[in-house]
XYZ file of C-alpha atoms in Angstrom:
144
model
C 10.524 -4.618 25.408
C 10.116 -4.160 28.985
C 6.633 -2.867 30.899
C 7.599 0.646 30.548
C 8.682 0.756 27.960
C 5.071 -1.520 26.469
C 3.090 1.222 28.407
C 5.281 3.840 26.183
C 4.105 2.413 23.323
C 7.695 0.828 22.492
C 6.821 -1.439 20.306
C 5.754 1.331 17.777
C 8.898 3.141 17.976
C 11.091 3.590 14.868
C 14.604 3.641 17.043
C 13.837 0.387 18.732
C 12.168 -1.361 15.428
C 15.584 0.168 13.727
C 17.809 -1.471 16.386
C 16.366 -5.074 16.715
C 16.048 -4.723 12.684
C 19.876 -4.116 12.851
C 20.273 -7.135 15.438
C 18.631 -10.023 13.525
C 20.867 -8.837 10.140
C 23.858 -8.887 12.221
C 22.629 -12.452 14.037
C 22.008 -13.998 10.490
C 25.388 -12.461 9.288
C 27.293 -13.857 12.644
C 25.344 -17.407 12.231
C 24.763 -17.909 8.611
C 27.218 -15.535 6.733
C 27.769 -13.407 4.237
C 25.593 -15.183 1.361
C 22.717 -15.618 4.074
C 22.789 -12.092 5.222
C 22.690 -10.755 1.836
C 19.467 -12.775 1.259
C 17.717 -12.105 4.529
C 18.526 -8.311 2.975
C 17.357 -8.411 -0.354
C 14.164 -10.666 0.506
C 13.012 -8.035 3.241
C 14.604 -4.940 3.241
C 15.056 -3.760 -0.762
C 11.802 -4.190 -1.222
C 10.806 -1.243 1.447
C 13.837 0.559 0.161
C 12.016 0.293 -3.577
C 9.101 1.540 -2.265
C 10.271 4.784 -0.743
C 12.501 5.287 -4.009
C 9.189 5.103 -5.648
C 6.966 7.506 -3.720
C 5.046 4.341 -2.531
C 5.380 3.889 0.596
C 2.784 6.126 1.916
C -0.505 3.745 2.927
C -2.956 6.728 1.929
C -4.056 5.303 -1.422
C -6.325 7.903 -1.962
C -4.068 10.458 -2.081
C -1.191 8.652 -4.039
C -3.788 7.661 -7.042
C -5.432 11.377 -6.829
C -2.022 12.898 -7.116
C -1.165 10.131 -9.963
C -3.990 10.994 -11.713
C -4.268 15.101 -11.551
C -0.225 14.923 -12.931
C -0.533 12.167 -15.443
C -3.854 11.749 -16.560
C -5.356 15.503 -15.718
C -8.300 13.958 -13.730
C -9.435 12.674 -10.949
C -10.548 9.103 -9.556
C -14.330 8.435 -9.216
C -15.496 6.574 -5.913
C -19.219 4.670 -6.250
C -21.106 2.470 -3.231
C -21.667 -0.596 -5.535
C -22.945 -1.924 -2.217
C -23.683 -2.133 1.541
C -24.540 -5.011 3.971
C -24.568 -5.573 7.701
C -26.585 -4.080 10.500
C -25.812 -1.079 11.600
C -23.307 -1.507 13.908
C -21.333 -4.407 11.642
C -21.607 -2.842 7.865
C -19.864 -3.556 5.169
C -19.346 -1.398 2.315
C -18.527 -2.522 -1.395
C -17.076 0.605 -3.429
C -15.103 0.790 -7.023
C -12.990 3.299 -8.028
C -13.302 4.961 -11.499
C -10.695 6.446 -13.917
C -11.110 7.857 -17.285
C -13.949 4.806 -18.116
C -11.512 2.096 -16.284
C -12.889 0.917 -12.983
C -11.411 -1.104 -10.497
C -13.257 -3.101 -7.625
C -15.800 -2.889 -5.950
C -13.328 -3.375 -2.483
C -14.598 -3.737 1.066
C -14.329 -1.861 3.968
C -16.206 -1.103 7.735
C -16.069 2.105 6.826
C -16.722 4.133 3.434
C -13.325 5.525 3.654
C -11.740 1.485 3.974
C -13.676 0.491 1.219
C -12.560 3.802 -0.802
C -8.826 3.291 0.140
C -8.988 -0.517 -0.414
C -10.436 0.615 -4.249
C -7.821 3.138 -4.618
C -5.177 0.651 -3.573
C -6.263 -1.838 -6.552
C -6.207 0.760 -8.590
C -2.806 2.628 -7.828
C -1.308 -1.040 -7.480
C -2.510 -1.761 -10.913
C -0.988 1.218 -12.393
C 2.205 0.918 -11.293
C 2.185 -2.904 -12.286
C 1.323 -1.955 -16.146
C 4.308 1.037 -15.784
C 3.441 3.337 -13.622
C 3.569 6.658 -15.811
C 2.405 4.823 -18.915
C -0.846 4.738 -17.714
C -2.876 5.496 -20.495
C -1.715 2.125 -22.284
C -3.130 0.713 -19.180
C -6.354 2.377 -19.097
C -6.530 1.984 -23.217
C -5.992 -1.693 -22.414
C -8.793 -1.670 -19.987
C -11.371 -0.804 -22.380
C -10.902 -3.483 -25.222
């Protein structure tokens, strides 16, 4: 992007992101093909595609597992400090997350709220790895 356009905050921009996403597919389909196109597609692009489809696309783990877990579960996650290090101006925190006697963690963060999203995250991500609304054969699981 041009200087302007840098100052503008360009880079960040969905319509230019969308456009030079748009020009490598159609260099690699020019260049390579078809077949390499297709990959270039699959490898990057279905994935994202998944995760909107899914509902999990949104970065505020938090909110995704709370939601997950008021609907499904009729509950809510637990967040504990298992630790804290650092001076003051460089801490670390160390907090697990908690769900019906599962926990997950402890995860790190600068912040209390980076450590609680970075729990959530493990979590939310573990979840939806054992089947997303079957969750209580995860959590069941969990406790043998």
């Amino acid at each position: 992007v041009g200087k302007g356009e840098e100052r503008s905050g360009g880079r960040g921009k969905k319509a230019i992101l969308a456009d030079a996403m748009e020009a490598l597919f159609g260099a690699v389909y020019v260049d390579g093909g078809f077949e390499k196109a297709r990959e270039l597609v699959l490898k990057y692009l279905v994935p994202e595609i998944s995760k909107v489809l899914e509902d999990r696309h949104r970065k505020d783990y938090k909110t995704l597992l709370q939601e997950y877990a008021q609907k499904w579960l009729k509950t809510y996650p637990v967040y504990a400090l298992a630790s804290k290090s650092g001076p003051d101006h460089d801490r670390t925190y160390q907090i697990s997350c908690s769900l019906k006697g599962s926990s997950w963690g402890p995860a790190s963060g600068k912040t209390k709220k980076e450590a609680e999203q970075a729990a959530a995250a493990l979590a939310y991500e573990a979840i939806v790895q054992a089947g997303g609304q079957d969750a209580e054969r995860l959590l069941a699981l969990k406790k043998l």
